[in-house]
Amino acid sequence: MNMKVISTKKAPAAIGPYSQAIQVGNLVYTSGQIPIDPANGVFVEGGVKEQTRQSLTNVKAILEEVGLTMSNVVKTTVFMTDMNDFADMNSVYAEFFTEPYPARSAVAVKTLPKGALVEIEVVAEVKV
C-alpha cells in the first residue's frame, strides 16, 4: 500500500499516535478534528457553533496542505456529545460546503477528547 502522511502546522498537531491525515491513492482521510486553535493550542471560546467552525477550519487547513478544498470532500462524520446541538452545528457546517454536498453521518457520543462538544473527520477525493 502506498500511503502518504499529510501534516500541517495550520492545524493542531496530533495528540496521540496518529497522523493528521493519510492519502491512499486518490483519497485523503483526515483524523477527527476537535476545536483546538493551532495558533495557541487551546480550545476556541464559545459553544458548539464556535467549536464546529474551528474543527472545520482545521479540516480545511489539512486539505489545503495537499492542494484540496472543501469541495473535494465526499464524506464527513460529525461526532457530537449532545444531539440537541445539531441545528447549531448544522448552521455552521453549511458555511463550509456547497452543492453537491458530501455524504454525512452525525453521531452522538458520550464524550470526546479534551471535553470537546464536536469532532469532525472527512474523506476527500484528489481529482486526477
PDB file of C-alpha atoms in Angstrom:
ATOM      1  CA  MET A   1       0.000   0.000   0.000  1.00  0.00           C
ATOM      2  CA  ASN A   2       1.297   3.441  -0.925  1.00  0.00           C
ATOM      3  CA  MET A   3       0.439   5.825   1.948  1.00  0.00           C
ATOM      4  CA  LYS A   4       1.401   9.473   2.194  1.00  0.00           C
ATOM      5  CA  VAL A   5       1.309  11.257   5.550  1.00  0.00           C
ATOM      6  CA  ILE A   6      -0.222  14.733   5.458  1.00  0.00           C
ATOM      7  CA  SER A   7       0.758  17.241   8.111  1.00  0.00           C
ATOM      8  CA  THR A   8       0.474  20.991   8.544  1.00  0.00           C
ATOM      9  CA  LYS A   9       1.241  23.467  11.304  1.00  0.00           C
ATOM     10  CA  LYS A  10      -2.003  25.268  10.339  1.00  0.00           C
ATOM     11  CA  ALA A  11      -3.970  22.563  12.172  1.00  0.00           C
ATOM     12  CA  PRO A  12      -3.402  21.147  15.660  1.00  0.00           C
ATOM     13  CA  ALA A  13      -0.657  18.568  15.998  1.00  0.00           C
ATOM     14  CA  ALA A  14      -1.799  15.023  16.701  1.00  0.00           C
ATOM     15  CA  ILE A  15      -2.265  14.431  20.437  1.00  0.00           C
ATOM     16  CA  GLY A  16      -1.564  10.711  20.141  1.00  0.00           C
ATOM     17  CA  PRO A  17      -0.064   8.062  17.882  1.00  0.00           C
ATOM     18  CA  TYR A  18      -1.864   9.082  14.683  1.00  0.00           C
ATOM     19  CA  SER A  19      -1.444  11.357  11.657  1.00  0.00           C
ATOM     20  CA  GLN A  20      -3.467  14.480  10.851  1.00  0.00           C
ATOM     21  CA  ALA A  21      -4.341  12.798   7.562  1.00  0.00           C
ATOM     22  CA  ILE A  22      -3.297   9.966   5.264  1.00  0.00           C
ATOM     23  CA  GLN A  23      -3.557   9.851   1.496  1.00  0.00           C
ATOM     24  CA  VAL A  24      -4.015   6.464  -0.142  1.00  0.00           C
ATOM     25  CA  GLY A  25      -4.437   6.565  -3.903  1.00  0.00           C
ATOM     26  CA  ASN A  26      -6.845   9.367  -4.746  1.00  0.00           C
ATOM     27  CA  LEU A  27      -8.442   9.542  -1.278  1.00  0.00           C
ATOM     28  CA  VAL A  28      -7.425  11.617   1.730  1.00  0.00           C
ATOM     29  CA  TYR A  29      -8.646  10.532   5.165  1.00  0.00           C
ATOM     30  CA  THR A  30      -8.395  13.106   7.941  1.00  0.00           C
ATOM     31  CA  SER A  31      -8.280  12.235  11.585  1.00  0.00           C
ATOM     32  CA  GLY A  32     -11.077  13.688  13.665  1.00  0.00           C
ATOM     33  CA  GLN A  33     -10.521  17.381  14.264  1.00  0.00           C
ATOM     34  CA  ILE A  34     -11.524  18.937  17.549  1.00  0.00           C
ATOM     35  CA  PRO A  35     -11.781  22.705  18.129  1.00  0.00           C
ATOM     36  CA  ILE A  36      -8.182  23.424  19.065  1.00  0.00           C
ATOM     37  CA  ASP A  37      -6.782  26.667  17.705  1.00  0.00           C
ATOM     38  CA  PRO A  38      -3.364  25.704  16.266  1.00  0.00           C
ATOM     39  CA  ALA A  39      -2.022  29.210  16.996  1.00  0.00           C
ATOM     40  CA  ASN A  40      -2.182  28.702  20.762  1.00  0.00           C
ATOM     41  CA  GLY A  41      -3.033  25.029  21.302  1.00  0.00           C
ATOM     42  CA  VAL A  42      -6.232  25.690  23.268  1.00  0.00           C
ATOM     43  CA  PHE A  43      -9.939  25.288  22.601  1.00  0.00           C
ATOM     44  CA  VAL A  44     -11.752  28.179  20.997  1.00  0.00           C
ATOM     45  CA  GLU A  45     -14.075  30.011  23.339  1.00  0.00           C
ATOM     46  CA  GLY A  46     -17.805  29.586  22.941  1.00  0.00           C
ATOM     47  CA  GLY A  47     -20.230  26.787  22.319  1.00  0.00           C
ATOM     48  CA  VAL A  48     -20.914  24.256  19.601  1.00  0.00           C
ATOM     49  CA  LYS A  49     -21.060  26.860  16.807  1.00  0.00           C
ATOM     50  CA  GLU A  50     -17.566  28.146  17.561  1.00  0.00           C
ATOM     51  CA  GLN A  51     -16.273  24.614  18.090  1.00  0.00           C
ATOM     52  CA  THR A  52     -17.758  23.433  14.782  1.00  0.00           C
ATOM     53  CA  ARG A  53     -16.212  26.399  12.954  1.00  0.00           C
ATOM     54  CA  GLN A  54     -12.751  25.697  14.407  1.00  0.00           C
ATOM     55  CA  SER A  55     -12.989  21.951  13.761  1.00  0.00           C
ATOM     56  CA  LEU A  56     -13.886  22.573  10.115  1.00  0.00           C
ATOM     57  CA  THR A  57     -11.217  25.274   9.806  1.00  0.00           C
ATOM     58  CA  ASN A  58      -8.697  22.659  10.970  1.00  0.00           C
ATOM     59  CA  VAL A  59     -10.015  20.166   8.384  1.00  0.00           C
ATOM     60  CA  LYS A  60      -9.766  22.836   5.682  1.00  0.00           C
ATOM     61  CA  ALA A  61      -6.127  23.591   6.608  1.00  0.00           C
ATOM     62  CA  ILE A  62      -5.184  19.926   6.362  1.00  0.00           C
ATOM     63  CA  LEU A  63      -6.817  19.591   2.946  1.00  0.00           C
ATOM     64  CA  GLU A  64      -5.138  22.781   1.721  1.00  0.00           C
ATOM     65  CA  GLU A  65      -1.765  21.235   2.579  1.00  0.00           C
ATOM     66  CA  VAL A  66      -2.260  18.887  -0.399  1.00  0.00           C
ATOM     67  CA  GLY A  67      -3.968  21.423  -2.653  1.00  0.00           C
ATOM     68  CA  LEU A  68      -7.555  20.389  -1.878  1.00  0.00           C
ATOM     69  CA  THR A  69     -10.591  22.417  -0.859  1.00  0.00           C
ATOM     70  CA  MET A  70     -13.784  21.565   0.961  1.00  0.00           C
ATOM     71  CA  SER A  71     -15.366  20.884  -2.448  1.00  0.00           C
ATOM     72  CA  ASN A  72     -13.153  17.772  -2.667  1.00  0.00           C
ATOM     73  CA  VAL A  73     -14.831  16.297   0.425  1.00  0.00           C
ATOM     74  CA  VAL A  74     -17.020  13.302  -0.398  1.00  0.00           C
ATOM     75  CA  LYS A  75     -17.905  12.103   3.135  1.00  0.00           C
ATOM     76  CA  THR A  76     -17.947  13.618   6.609  1.00  0.00           C
ATOM     77  CA  THR A  77     -18.556  12.178  10.027  1.00  0.00           C
ATOM     78  CA  VAL A  78     -19.624  14.528  12.807  1.00  0.00           C
ATOM     79  CA  PHE A  79     -19.359  13.338  16.396  1.00  0.00           C
ATOM     80  CA  MET A  80     -21.338  15.344  18.949  1.00  0.00           C
ATOM     81  CA  THR A  81     -21.804  14.999  22.683  1.00  0.00           C
ATOM     82  CA  ASP A  82     -25.363  16.367  22.520  1.00  0.00           C
ATOM     83  CA  MET A  83     -27.744  15.963  19.574  1.00  0.00           C
ATOM     84  CA  ASN A  84     -29.667  18.955  20.904  1.00  0.00           C
ATOM     85  CA  ASP A  85     -26.790  20.976  19.392  1.00  0.00           C
ATOM     86  CA  PHE A  86     -27.444  19.567  15.900  1.00  0.00           C
ATOM     87  CA  ALA A  87     -29.154  22.684  14.469  1.00  0.00           C
ATOM     88  CA  ASP A  88     -26.347  24.972  15.675  1.00  0.00           C
ATOM     89  CA  MET A  89     -23.668  22.616  14.331  1.00  0.00           C
ATOM     90  CA  ASN A  90     -25.545  22.283  11.047  1.00  0.00           C
ATOM     91  CA  SER A  91     -25.842  26.056  10.521  1.00  0.00           C
ATOM     92  CA  VAL A  92     -22.061  26.482  10.746  1.00  0.00           C
ATOM     93  CA  TYR A  93     -21.390  23.276   8.781  1.00  0.00           C
ATOM     94  CA  ALA A  94     -23.443  24.736   5.910  1.00  0.00           C
ATOM     95  CA  GLU A  95     -20.991  27.677   5.694  1.00  0.00           C
ATOM     96  CA  PHE A  96     -18.187  25.305   4.662  1.00  0.00           C
ATOM     97  CA  PHE A  97     -19.908  23.232   1.963  1.00  0.00           C
ATOM     98  CA  THR A  98     -21.799  23.904  -1.264  1.00  0.00           C
ATOM     99  CA  GLU A  99     -23.807  21.619  -3.516  1.00  0.00           C
ATOM    100  CA  PRO A 100     -23.277  18.866  -4.256  1.00  0.00           C
ATOM    101  CA  TYR A 101     -22.919  18.333  -0.513  1.00  0.00           C
ATOM    102  CA  PRO A 102     -20.786  15.468   0.761  1.00  0.00           C
ATOM    103  CA  ALA A 103     -22.428  12.444   2.296  1.00  0.00           C
ATOM    104  CA  ARG A 104     -22.569  12.793   6.088  1.00  0.00           C
ATOM    105  CA  SER A 105     -23.118  10.851   9.255  1.00  0.00           C
ATOM    106  CA  ALA A 106     -23.817  12.579  12.562  1.00  0.00           C
ATOM    107  CA  VAL A 107     -23.372  10.506  15.674  1.00  0.00           C
ATOM    108  CA  ALA A 108     -23.987  11.227  19.350  1.00  0.00           C
ATOM    109  CA  VAL A 109     -21.185  10.058  21.619  1.00  0.00           C
ATOM    110  CA  LYS A 110     -20.795  10.132  25.371  1.00  0.00           C
ATOM    111  CA  THR A 111     -17.543  12.128  25.435  1.00  0.00           C
ATOM    112  CA  LEU A 112     -14.893  13.461  23.069  1.00  0.00           C
ATOM    113  CA  PRO A 113     -11.164  14.138  23.543  1.00  0.00           C
ATOM    114  CA  LYS A 114     -10.356  17.007  25.907  1.00  0.00           C
ATOM    115  CA  GLY A 115     -14.081  17.577  26.567  1.00  0.00           C
ATOM    116  CA  ALA A 116     -14.880  18.824  23.047  1.00  0.00           C
ATOM    117  CA  LEU A 117     -18.541  19.219  22.065  1.00  0.00           C
ATOM    118  CA  VAL A 118     -17.861  18.261  18.439  1.00  0.00           C
ATOM    119  CA  GLU A 119     -15.263  16.370  16.397  1.00  0.00           C
ATOM    120  CA  ILE A 120     -15.284  16.145  12.589  1.00  0.00           C
ATOM    121  CA  GLU A 121     -13.447  13.858  10.179  1.00  0.00           C
ATOM    122  CA  VAL A 122     -13.624  13.778   6.389  1.00  0.00           C
ATOM    123  CA  VAL A 123     -12.737  11.757   3.326  1.00  0.00           C
ATOM    124  CA  ALA A 124     -11.727  13.828   0.305  1.00  0.00           C
ATOM    125  CA  GLU A 125     -11.013  12.925  -3.293  1.00  0.00           C
ATOM    126  CA  VAL A 126      -7.903  14.035  -5.114  1.00  0.00           C
ATOM    127  CA  LYS A 127      -9.021  14.697  -8.676  1.00  0.00           C
ATOM    128  CA  VAL A 128      -6.648  13.117 -11.171  1.00  0.00           C
TER     129      VAL A 128
END
